[in-house]
PDB file of C-alpha atoms and ligand atoms in Angstrom:
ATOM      1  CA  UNK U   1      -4.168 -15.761 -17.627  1.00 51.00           C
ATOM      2  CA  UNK U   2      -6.391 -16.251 -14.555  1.00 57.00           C
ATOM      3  CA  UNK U   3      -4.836 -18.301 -11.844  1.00 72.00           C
ATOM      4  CA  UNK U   4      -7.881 -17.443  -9.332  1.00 79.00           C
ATOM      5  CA  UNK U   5      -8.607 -20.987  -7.519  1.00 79.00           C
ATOM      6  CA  UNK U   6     -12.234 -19.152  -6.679  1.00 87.00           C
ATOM      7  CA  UNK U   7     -13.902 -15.778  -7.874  1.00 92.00           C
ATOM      8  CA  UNK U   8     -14.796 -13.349  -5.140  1.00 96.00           C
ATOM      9  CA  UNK U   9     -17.347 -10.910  -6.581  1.00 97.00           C
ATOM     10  CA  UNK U  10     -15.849  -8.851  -3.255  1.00 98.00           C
ATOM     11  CA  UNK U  11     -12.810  -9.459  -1.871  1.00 98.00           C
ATOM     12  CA  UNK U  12     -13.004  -9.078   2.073  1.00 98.00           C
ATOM     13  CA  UNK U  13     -10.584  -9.714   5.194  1.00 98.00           C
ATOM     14  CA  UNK U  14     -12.324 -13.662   5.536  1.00 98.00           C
ATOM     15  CA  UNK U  15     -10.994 -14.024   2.097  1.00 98.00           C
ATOM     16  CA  UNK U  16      -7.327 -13.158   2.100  1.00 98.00           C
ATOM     17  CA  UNK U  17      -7.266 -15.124   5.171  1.00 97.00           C
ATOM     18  CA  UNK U  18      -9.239 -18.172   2.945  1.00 97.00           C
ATOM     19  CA  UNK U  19      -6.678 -17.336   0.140  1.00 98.00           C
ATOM     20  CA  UNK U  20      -4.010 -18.427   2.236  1.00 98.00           C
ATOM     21  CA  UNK U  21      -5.583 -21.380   3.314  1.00 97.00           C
ATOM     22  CA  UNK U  22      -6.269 -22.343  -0.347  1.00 97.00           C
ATOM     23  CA  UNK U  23      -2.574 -21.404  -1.415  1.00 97.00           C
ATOM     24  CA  UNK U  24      -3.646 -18.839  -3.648  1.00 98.00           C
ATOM     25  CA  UNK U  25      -1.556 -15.708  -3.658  1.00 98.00           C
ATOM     26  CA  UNK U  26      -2.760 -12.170  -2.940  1.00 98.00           C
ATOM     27  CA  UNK U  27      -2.517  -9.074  -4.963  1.00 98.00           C
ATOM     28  CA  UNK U  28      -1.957  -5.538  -3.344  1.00 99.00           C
ATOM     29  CA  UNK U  29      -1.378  -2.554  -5.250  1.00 99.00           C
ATOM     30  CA  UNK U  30      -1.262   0.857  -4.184  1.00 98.00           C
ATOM     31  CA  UNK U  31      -3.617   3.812  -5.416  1.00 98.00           C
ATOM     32  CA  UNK U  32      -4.275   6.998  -4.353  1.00 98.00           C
ATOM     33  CA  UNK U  33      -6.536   8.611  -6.774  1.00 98.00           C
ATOM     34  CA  UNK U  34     -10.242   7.541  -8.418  1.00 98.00           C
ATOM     35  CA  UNK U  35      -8.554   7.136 -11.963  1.00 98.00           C
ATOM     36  CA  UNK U  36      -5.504   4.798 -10.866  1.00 98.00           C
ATOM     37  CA  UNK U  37      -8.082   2.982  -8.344  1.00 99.00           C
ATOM     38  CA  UNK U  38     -10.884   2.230 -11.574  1.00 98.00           C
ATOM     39  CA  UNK U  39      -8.254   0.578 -13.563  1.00 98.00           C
ATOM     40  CA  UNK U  40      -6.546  -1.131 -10.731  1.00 98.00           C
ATOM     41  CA  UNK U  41      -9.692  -2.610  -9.521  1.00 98.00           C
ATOM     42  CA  UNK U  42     -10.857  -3.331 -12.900  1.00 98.00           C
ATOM     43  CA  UNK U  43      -7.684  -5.703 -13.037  1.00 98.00           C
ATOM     44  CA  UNK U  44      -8.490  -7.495 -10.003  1.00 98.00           C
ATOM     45  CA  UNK U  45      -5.678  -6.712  -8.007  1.00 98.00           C
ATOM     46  CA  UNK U  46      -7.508  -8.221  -4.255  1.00 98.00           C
ATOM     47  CA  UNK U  47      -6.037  -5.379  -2.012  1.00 99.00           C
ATOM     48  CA  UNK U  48      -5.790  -1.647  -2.983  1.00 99.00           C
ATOM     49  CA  UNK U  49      -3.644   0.179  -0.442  1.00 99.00           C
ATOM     50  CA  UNK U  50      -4.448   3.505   0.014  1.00 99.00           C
ATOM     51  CA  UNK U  51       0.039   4.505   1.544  1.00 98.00           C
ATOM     52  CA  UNK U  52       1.119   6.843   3.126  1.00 98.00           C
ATOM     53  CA  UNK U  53       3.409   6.600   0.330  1.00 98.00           C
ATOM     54  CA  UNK U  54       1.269   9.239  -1.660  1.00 98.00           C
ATOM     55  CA  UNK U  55       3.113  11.821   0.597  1.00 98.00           C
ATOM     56  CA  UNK U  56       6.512  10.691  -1.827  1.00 97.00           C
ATOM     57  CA  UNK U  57       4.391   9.453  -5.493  1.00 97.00           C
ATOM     58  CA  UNK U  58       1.758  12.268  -5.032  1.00 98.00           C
ATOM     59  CA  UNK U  59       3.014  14.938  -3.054  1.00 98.00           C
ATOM     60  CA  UNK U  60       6.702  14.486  -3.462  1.00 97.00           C
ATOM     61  CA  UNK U  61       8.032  14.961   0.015  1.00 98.00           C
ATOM     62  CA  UNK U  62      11.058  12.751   1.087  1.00 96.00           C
ATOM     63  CA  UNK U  63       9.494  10.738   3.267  1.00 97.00           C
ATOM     64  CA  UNK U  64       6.000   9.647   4.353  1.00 98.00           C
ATOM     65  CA  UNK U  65       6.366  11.696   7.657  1.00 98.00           C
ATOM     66  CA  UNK U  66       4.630  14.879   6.594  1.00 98.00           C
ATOM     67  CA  UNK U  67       1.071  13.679   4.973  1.00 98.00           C
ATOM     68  CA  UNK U  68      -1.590  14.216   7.160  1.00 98.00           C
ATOM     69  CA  UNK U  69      -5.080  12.441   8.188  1.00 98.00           C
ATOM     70  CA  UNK U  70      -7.005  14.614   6.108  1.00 98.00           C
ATOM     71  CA  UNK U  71      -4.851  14.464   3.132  1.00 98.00           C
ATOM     72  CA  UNK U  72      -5.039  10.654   3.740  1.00 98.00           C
ATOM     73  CA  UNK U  73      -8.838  10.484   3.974  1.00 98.00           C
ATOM     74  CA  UNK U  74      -9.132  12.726   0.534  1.00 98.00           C
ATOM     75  CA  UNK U  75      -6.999  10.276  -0.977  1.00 99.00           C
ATOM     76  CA  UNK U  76      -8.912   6.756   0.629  1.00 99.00           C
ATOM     77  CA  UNK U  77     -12.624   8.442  -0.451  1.00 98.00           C
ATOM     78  CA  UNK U  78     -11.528   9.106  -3.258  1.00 99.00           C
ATOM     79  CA  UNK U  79     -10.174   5.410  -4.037  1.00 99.00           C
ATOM     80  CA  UNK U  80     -13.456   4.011  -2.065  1.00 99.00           C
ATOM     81  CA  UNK U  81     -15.430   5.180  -4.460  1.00 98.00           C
ATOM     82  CA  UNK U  82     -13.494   3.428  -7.383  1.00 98.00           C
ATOM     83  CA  UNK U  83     -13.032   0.061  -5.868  1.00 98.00           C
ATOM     84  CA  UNK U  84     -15.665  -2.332  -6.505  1.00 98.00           C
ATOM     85  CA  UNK U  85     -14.373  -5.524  -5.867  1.00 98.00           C
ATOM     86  CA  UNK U  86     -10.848  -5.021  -4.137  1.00 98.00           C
ATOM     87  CA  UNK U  87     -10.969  -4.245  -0.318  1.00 98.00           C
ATOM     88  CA  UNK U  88      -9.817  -0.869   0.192  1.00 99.00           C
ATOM     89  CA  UNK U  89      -6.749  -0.428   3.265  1.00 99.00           C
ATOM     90  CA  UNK U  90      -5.495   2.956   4.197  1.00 99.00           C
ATOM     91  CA  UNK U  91      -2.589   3.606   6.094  1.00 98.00           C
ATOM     92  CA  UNK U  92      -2.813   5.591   9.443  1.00 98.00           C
ATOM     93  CA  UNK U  93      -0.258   8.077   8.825  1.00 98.00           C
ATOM     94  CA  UNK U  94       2.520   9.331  11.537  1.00 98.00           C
ATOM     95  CA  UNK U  95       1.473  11.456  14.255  1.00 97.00           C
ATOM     96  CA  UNK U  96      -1.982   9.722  14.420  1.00 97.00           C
ATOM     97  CA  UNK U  97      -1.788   7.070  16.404  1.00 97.00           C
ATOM     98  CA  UNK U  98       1.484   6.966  18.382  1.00 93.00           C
ATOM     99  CA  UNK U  99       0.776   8.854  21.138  1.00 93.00           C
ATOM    100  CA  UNK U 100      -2.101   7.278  22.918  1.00 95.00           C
ATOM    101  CA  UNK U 101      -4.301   4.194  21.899  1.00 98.00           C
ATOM    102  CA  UNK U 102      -7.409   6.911  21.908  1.00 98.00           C
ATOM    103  CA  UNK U 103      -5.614   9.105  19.834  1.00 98.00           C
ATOM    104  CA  UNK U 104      -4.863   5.882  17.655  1.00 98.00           C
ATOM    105  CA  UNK U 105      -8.645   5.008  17.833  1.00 98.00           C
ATOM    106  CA  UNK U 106      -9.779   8.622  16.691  1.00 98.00           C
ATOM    107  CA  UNK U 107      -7.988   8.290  13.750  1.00 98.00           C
ATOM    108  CA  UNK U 108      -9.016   4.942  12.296  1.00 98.00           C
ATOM    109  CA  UNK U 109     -12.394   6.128  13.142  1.00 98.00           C
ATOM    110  CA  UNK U 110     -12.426   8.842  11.096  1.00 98.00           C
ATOM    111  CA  UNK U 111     -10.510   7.154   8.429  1.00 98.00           C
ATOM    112  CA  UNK U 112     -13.910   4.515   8.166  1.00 98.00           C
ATOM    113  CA  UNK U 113     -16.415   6.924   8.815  1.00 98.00           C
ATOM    114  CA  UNK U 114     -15.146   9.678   6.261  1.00 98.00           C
ATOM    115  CA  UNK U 115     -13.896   7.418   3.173  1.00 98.00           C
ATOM    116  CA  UNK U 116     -15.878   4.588   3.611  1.00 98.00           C
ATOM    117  CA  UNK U 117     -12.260   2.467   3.574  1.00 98.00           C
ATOM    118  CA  UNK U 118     -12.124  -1.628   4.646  1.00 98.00           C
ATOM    119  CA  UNK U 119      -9.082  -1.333   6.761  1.00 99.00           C
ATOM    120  CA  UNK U 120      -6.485   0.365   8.194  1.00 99.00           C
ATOM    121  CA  UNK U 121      -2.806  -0.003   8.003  1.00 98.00           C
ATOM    122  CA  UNK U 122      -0.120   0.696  10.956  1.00 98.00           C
ATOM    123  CA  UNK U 123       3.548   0.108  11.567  1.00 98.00           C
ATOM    124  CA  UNK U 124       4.808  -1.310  14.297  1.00 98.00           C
ATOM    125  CA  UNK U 125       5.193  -4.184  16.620  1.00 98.00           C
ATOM    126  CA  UNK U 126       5.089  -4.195  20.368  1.00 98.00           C
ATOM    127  CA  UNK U 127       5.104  -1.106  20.941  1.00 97.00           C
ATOM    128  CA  UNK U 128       1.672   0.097  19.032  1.00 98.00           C
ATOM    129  CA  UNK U 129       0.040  -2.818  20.645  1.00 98.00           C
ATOM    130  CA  UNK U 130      -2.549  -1.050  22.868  1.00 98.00           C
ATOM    131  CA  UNK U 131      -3.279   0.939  19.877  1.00 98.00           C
ATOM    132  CA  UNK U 132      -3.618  -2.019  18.020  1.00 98.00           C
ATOM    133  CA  UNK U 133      -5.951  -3.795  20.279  1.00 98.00           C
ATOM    134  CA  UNK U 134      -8.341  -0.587  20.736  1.00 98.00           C
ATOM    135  CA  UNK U 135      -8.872   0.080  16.920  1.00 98.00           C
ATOM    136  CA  UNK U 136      -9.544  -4.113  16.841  1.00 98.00           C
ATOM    137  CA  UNK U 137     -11.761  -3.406  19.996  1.00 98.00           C
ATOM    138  CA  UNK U 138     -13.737  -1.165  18.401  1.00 98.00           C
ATOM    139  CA  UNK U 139     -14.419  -3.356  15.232  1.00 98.00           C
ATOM    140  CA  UNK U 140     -11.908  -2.089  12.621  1.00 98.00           C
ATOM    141  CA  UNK U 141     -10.025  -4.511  11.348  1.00 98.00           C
ATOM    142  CA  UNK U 142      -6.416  -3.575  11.219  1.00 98.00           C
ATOM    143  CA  UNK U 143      -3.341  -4.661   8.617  1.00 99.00           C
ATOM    144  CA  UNK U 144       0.300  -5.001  10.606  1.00 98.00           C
ATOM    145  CA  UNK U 145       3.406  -3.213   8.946  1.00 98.00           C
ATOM    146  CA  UNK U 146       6.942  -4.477  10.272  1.00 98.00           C
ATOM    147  CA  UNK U 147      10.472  -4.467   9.027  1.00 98.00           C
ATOM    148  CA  UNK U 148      11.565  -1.452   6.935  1.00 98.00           C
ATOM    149  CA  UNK U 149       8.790   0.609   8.193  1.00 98.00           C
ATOM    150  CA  UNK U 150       9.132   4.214   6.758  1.00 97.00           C
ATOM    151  CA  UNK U 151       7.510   6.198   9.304  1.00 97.00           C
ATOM    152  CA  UNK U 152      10.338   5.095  11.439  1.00 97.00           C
ATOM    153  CA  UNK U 153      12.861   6.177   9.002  1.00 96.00           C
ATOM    154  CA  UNK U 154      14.862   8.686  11.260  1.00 96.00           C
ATOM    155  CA  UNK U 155      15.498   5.707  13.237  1.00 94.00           C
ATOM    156  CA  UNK U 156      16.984   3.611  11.232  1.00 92.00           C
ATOM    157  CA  UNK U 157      18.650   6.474   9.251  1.00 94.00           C
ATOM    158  CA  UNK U 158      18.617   4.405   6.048  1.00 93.00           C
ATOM    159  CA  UNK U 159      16.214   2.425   3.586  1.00 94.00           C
ATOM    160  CA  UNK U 160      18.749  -0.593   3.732  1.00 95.00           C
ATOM    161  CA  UNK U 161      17.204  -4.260   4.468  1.00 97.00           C
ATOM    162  CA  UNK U 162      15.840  -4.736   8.080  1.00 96.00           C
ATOM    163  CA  UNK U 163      16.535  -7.600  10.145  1.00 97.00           C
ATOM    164  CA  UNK U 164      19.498  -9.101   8.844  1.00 97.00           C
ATOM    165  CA  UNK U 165      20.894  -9.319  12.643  1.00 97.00           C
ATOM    166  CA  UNK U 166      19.313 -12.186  14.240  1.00 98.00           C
ATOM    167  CA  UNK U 167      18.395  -9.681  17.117  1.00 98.00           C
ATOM    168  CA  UNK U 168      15.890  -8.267  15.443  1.00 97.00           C
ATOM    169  CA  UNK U 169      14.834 -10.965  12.997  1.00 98.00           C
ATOM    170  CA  UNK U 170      13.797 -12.781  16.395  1.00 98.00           C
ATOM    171  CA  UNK U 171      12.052  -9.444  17.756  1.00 98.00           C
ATOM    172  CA  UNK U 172      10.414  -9.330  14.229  1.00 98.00           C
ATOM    173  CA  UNK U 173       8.878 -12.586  14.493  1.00 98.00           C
ATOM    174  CA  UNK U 174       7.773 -12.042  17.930  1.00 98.00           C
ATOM    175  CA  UNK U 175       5.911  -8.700  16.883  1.00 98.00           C
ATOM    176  CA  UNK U 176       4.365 -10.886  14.063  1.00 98.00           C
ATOM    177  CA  UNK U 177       2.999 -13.485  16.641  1.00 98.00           C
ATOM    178  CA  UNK U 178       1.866 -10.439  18.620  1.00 98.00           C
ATOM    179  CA  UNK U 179      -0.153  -8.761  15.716  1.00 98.00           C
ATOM    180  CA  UNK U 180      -1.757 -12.147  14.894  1.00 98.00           C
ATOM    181  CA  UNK U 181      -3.065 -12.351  18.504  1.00 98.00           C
ATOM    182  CA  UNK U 182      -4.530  -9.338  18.684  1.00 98.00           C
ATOM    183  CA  UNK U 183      -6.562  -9.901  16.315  1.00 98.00           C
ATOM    184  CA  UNK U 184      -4.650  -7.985  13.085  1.00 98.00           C
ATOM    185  CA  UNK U 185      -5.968  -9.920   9.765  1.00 98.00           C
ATOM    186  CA  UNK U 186      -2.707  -9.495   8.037  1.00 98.00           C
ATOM    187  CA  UNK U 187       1.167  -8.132   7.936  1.00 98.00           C
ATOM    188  CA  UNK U 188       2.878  -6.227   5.641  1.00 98.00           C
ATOM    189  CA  UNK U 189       6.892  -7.229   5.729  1.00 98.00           C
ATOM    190  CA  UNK U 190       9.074  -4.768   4.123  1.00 98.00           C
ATOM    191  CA  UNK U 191      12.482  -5.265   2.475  1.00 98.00           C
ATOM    192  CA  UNK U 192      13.445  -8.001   5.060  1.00 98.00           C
ATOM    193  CA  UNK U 193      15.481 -11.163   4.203  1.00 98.00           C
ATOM    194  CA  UNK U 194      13.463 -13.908   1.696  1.00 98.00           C
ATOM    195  CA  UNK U 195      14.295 -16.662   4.403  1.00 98.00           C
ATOM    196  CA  UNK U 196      12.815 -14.866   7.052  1.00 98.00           C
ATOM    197  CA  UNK U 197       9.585 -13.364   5.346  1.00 98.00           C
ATOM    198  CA  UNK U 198       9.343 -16.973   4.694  1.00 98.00           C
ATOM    199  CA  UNK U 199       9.312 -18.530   8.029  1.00 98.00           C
ATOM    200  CA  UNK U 200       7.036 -15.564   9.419  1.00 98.00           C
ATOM    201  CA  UNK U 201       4.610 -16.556   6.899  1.00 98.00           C
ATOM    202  CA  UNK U 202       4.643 -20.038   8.099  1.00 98.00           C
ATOM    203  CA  UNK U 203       4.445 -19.161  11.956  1.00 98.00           C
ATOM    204  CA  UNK U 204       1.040 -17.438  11.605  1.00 98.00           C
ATOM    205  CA  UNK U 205      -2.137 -17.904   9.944  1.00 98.00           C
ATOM    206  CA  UNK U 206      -2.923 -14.699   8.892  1.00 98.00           C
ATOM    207  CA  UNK U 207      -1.717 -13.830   5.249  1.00 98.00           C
ATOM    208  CA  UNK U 208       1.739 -11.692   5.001  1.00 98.00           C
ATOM    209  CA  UNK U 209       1.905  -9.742   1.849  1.00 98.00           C
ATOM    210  CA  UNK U 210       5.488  -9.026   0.895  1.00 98.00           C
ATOM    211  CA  UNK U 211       7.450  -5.613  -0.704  1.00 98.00           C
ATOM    212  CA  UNK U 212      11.023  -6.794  -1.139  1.00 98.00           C
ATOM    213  CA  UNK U 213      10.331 -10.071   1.353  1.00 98.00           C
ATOM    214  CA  UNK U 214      11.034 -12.843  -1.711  1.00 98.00           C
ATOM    215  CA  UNK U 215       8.275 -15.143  -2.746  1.00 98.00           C
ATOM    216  CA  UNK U 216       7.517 -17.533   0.131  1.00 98.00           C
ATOM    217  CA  UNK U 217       4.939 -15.295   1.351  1.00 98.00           C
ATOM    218  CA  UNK U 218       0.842 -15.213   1.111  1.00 98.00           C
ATOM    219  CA  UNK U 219       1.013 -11.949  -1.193  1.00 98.00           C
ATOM    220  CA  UNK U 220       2.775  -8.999  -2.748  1.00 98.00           C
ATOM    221  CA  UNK U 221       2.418  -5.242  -2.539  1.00 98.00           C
ATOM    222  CA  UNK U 222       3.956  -2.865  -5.040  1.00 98.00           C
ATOM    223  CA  UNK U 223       3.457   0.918  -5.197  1.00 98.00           C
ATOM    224  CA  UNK U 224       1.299   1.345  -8.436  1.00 98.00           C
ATOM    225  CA  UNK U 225       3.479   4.064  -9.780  1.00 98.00           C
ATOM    226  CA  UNK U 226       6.904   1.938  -9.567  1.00 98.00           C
ATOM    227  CA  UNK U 227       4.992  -0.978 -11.310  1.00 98.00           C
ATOM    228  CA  UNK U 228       3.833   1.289 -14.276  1.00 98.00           C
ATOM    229  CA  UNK U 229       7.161   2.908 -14.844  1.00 97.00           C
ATOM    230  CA  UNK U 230       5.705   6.503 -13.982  1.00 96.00           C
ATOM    231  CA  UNK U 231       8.678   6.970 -11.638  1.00 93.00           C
ATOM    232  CA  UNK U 232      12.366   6.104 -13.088  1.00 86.00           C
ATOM    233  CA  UNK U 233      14.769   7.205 -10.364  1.00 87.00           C
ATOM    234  CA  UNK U 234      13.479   4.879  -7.775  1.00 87.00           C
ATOM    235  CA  UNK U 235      15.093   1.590  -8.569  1.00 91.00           C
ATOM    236  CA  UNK U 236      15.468  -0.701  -5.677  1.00 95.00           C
ATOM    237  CA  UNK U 237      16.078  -4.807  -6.372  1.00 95.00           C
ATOM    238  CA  UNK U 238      13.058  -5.655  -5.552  1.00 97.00           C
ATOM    239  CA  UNK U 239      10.758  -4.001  -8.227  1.00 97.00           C
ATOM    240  CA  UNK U 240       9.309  -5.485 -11.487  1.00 98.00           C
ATOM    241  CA  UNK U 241       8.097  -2.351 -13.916  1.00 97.00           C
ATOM    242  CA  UNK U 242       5.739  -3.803 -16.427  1.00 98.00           C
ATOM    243  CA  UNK U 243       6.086  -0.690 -18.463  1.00 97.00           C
ATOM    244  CA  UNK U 244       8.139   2.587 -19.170  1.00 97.00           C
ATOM    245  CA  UNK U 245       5.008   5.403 -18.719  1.00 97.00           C
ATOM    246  CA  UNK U 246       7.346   7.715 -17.988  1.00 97.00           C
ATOM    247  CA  UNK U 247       8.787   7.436 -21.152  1.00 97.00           C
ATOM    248  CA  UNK U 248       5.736   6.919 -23.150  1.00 98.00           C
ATOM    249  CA  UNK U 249       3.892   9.716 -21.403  1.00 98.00           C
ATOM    250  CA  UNK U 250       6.931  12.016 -21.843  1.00 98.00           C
ATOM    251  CA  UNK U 251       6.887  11.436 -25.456  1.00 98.00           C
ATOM    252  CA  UNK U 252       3.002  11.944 -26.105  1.00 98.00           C
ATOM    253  CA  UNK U 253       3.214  15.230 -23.923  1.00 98.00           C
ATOM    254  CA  UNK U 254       6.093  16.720 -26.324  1.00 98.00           C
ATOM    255  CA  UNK U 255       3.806  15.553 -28.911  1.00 98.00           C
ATOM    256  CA  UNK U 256       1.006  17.314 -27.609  1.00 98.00           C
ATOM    257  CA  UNK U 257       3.118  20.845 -27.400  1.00 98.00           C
ATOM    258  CA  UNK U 258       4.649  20.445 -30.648  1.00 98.00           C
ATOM    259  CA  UNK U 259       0.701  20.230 -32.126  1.00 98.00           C
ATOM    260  CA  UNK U 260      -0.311  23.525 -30.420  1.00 98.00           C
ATOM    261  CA  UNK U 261       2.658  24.919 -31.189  1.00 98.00           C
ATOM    262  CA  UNK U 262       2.840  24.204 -34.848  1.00 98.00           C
ATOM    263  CA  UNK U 263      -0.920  24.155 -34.983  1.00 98.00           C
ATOM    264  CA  UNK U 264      -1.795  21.116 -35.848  1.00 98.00           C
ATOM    265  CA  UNK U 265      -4.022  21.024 -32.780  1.00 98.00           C
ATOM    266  CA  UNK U 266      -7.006  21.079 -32.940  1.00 98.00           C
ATOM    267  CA  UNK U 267      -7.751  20.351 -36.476  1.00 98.00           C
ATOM    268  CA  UNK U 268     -11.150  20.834 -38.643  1.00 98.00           C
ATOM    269  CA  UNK U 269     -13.004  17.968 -36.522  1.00 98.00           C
ATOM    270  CA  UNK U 270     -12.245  18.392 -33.000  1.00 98.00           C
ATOM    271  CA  UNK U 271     -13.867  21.697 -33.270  1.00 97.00           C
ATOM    272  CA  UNK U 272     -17.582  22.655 -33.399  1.00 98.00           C
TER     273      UNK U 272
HETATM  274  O1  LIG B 301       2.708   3.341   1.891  1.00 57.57           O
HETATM  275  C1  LIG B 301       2.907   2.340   1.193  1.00 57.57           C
HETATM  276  O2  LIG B 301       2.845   2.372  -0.052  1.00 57.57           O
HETATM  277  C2  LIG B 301       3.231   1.094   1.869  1.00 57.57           C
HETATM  278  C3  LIG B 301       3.694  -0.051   1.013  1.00 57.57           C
HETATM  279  C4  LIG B 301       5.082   0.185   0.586  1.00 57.57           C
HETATM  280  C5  LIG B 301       3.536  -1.342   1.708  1.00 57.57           C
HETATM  281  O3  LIG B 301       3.138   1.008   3.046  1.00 57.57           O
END
C-alpha cells in the first residue's frame, strides 16, 4: 500500500523539506553496497544513507570510529550507482572533519566529487558549526546528527538514551535551532526521548528523521541489516525486523553444503 501524497520520479533535499510541509513521512534506510542499494531503491525508500555504521554491519568493528574516508567513498559510489530515485547521504566519518572546518571541507568534497553522493551526514551540534557552515558555504548540502551520536561514543561511555536530563535536552534543541540556521536541510535524532524528538520536530522546519526518537517526527531511519533480520544479536527497543534472513539464509547455506557434499549439486542440467 502506497501512502505517497505525490510521486517524486527523484527524491531531492527541496522534497523532504516539501514532505514535511505536506505531512507525509520520510523513509531512510541504510545501504552500503550496489546489491542492498538496487533493491532498497527499487522499494522507494526516499533517503538511502550511506553510515558510518558499515564499519559495525560490514566490517564488524565495535564501533564506527575506525572506518575511514576511502572505505566510506567505496561504499557511497558504490550505492550512487544503484540509487535511482532515492537521494543518496553519506556520513563523514570520524577524524575527517573535527579538526578544522578545511579539513571538514576536504572531506565532503571528496565524498561528492568521488561517489557522486547527494549529501553528507555529520554529528554534532555547536561545536562542528564552522565546519558545518563551510561544507554549506561551499554548496554541499549537509544532514545534522544529534543525540546518541556514535562517533562520540567514548564520551558518553554507553549506547543508553541521550538527553533524558533536561540539561542537555535544552542544549539539544539549541544545537537543532543552530543546524537549521546554518543552512543544514535536515537532522538525524538518535535514541532520544519520544517527547522531545517531538517538540524538536516542531521547533524547526527542516525534516528530523528519527532512529529510536518515537513517531512524532518528519521520518525514520533504520540500518537495512537490523530491518531484514541479517543481524540477531543487536536487539535494541526501538527496532522493527520485517524478517528473520539470518535464519532463512542460514538454513539455505547448510542446504547448499549438504548438496555438494552429498552430490546432489550440480545435477544433469546445471551443467553444460
Ligand atoms: O551510520 C548510521 O547508520 C547512522 C544511522 C544510525 C542514523 O548514522
Amino acid at each position: 500500500m502506497s501512502v505517497a501524497k505525490k510521486e517524486y520520479k527523484r527524491i531531492t533535499v527541496k522534497s523532504l523539506i516539501e514532505m514535511k510541509q505536506n505531512g507525509e513521512k520520510i523513509s531512510m534506510l541504510t545501504s552500503y553496497d550496489y546489491s542492498m542499494a538496487k533493491i532498497v531503491d527499487a522499494a522507494k525508500v526516499d533517503v538511502i544513507l550511506v553510515g558510518d555504521s558499515a564499519s559495525n554491519v560490514i566490517a564488524g568493528h565495535e564501533t564506527t570510529l575506525p572506518i575511514t574516508l576511502d572505505q566510506m567513498i567505496y561504499h557511497a559510489s558504490a550505492v550512487v550507482r544503484a540509487a535511482k530515485r532515492a537521494l543518496v547521504v553519506v556520513d563523514i566519518p570520524f577524524g575527517s572533519y573535527q579538526s578544522d572546518s578545511k579539513e571538514a571541507l576536504r572531506s565532503a568534497i571528496r565524498i561528492m566529487k568521488e561517489s557522486g553522493a547527494h549529501a553528507v551526514k555529520v554529528e554534532g551540534g555547536e561545536e562542528i558549526q564552522e565546519s558545518v557552515k563551510r561544507i554549506i558555504g561551499a554548496g554541499i548540502p549537509v544532514m545534522g546528527h544529534l543525540g546518541l551520536t556514535p562517533q562520540s561514543i567514548y564520551k558518553f561511555g554507553t549506547y543508553t538514551v541521550r538527553a533524558k536530563e533536561e540539561a542537555e535536552a535544552k542544549q539539544l534543541i539549541s544545537d537543532a535551532k543552530l543546524l537549521e540556521k546554518l543552512g543544514c536541510f535536515g537532522l538525524v535524532l538518535e535514541k532520544i526521548p519520544a517527547t522531545l524528538a517531538k517538540k524538536v520536530a516542531e521547533s524547526v522546519a527542516i525534516p528530523v528523521i528519527g532512529i529510536g526518537a518515537g513517531n512524532g517526527v518528519d521520518g525514520q531511519v533504520l540500518v537495512v541489516h537490523d530491518v531484514l533480520g541479517m543481524t540477531h544479536e543487536f536487539n535494541p527497543r526501538f527496532l522493527r525486523r520485517y524478517m528473520n534472513l539470518y535464519e532463512e539464509m542460514s538454513t539455505a547455506i547448510s542446504q547448499y553444503v549438504s548438496d555438494v557434499k552429498t552430490r546432489d549439486f550440480p545435477n544433469e542440467d546445471e551443467q553444460y
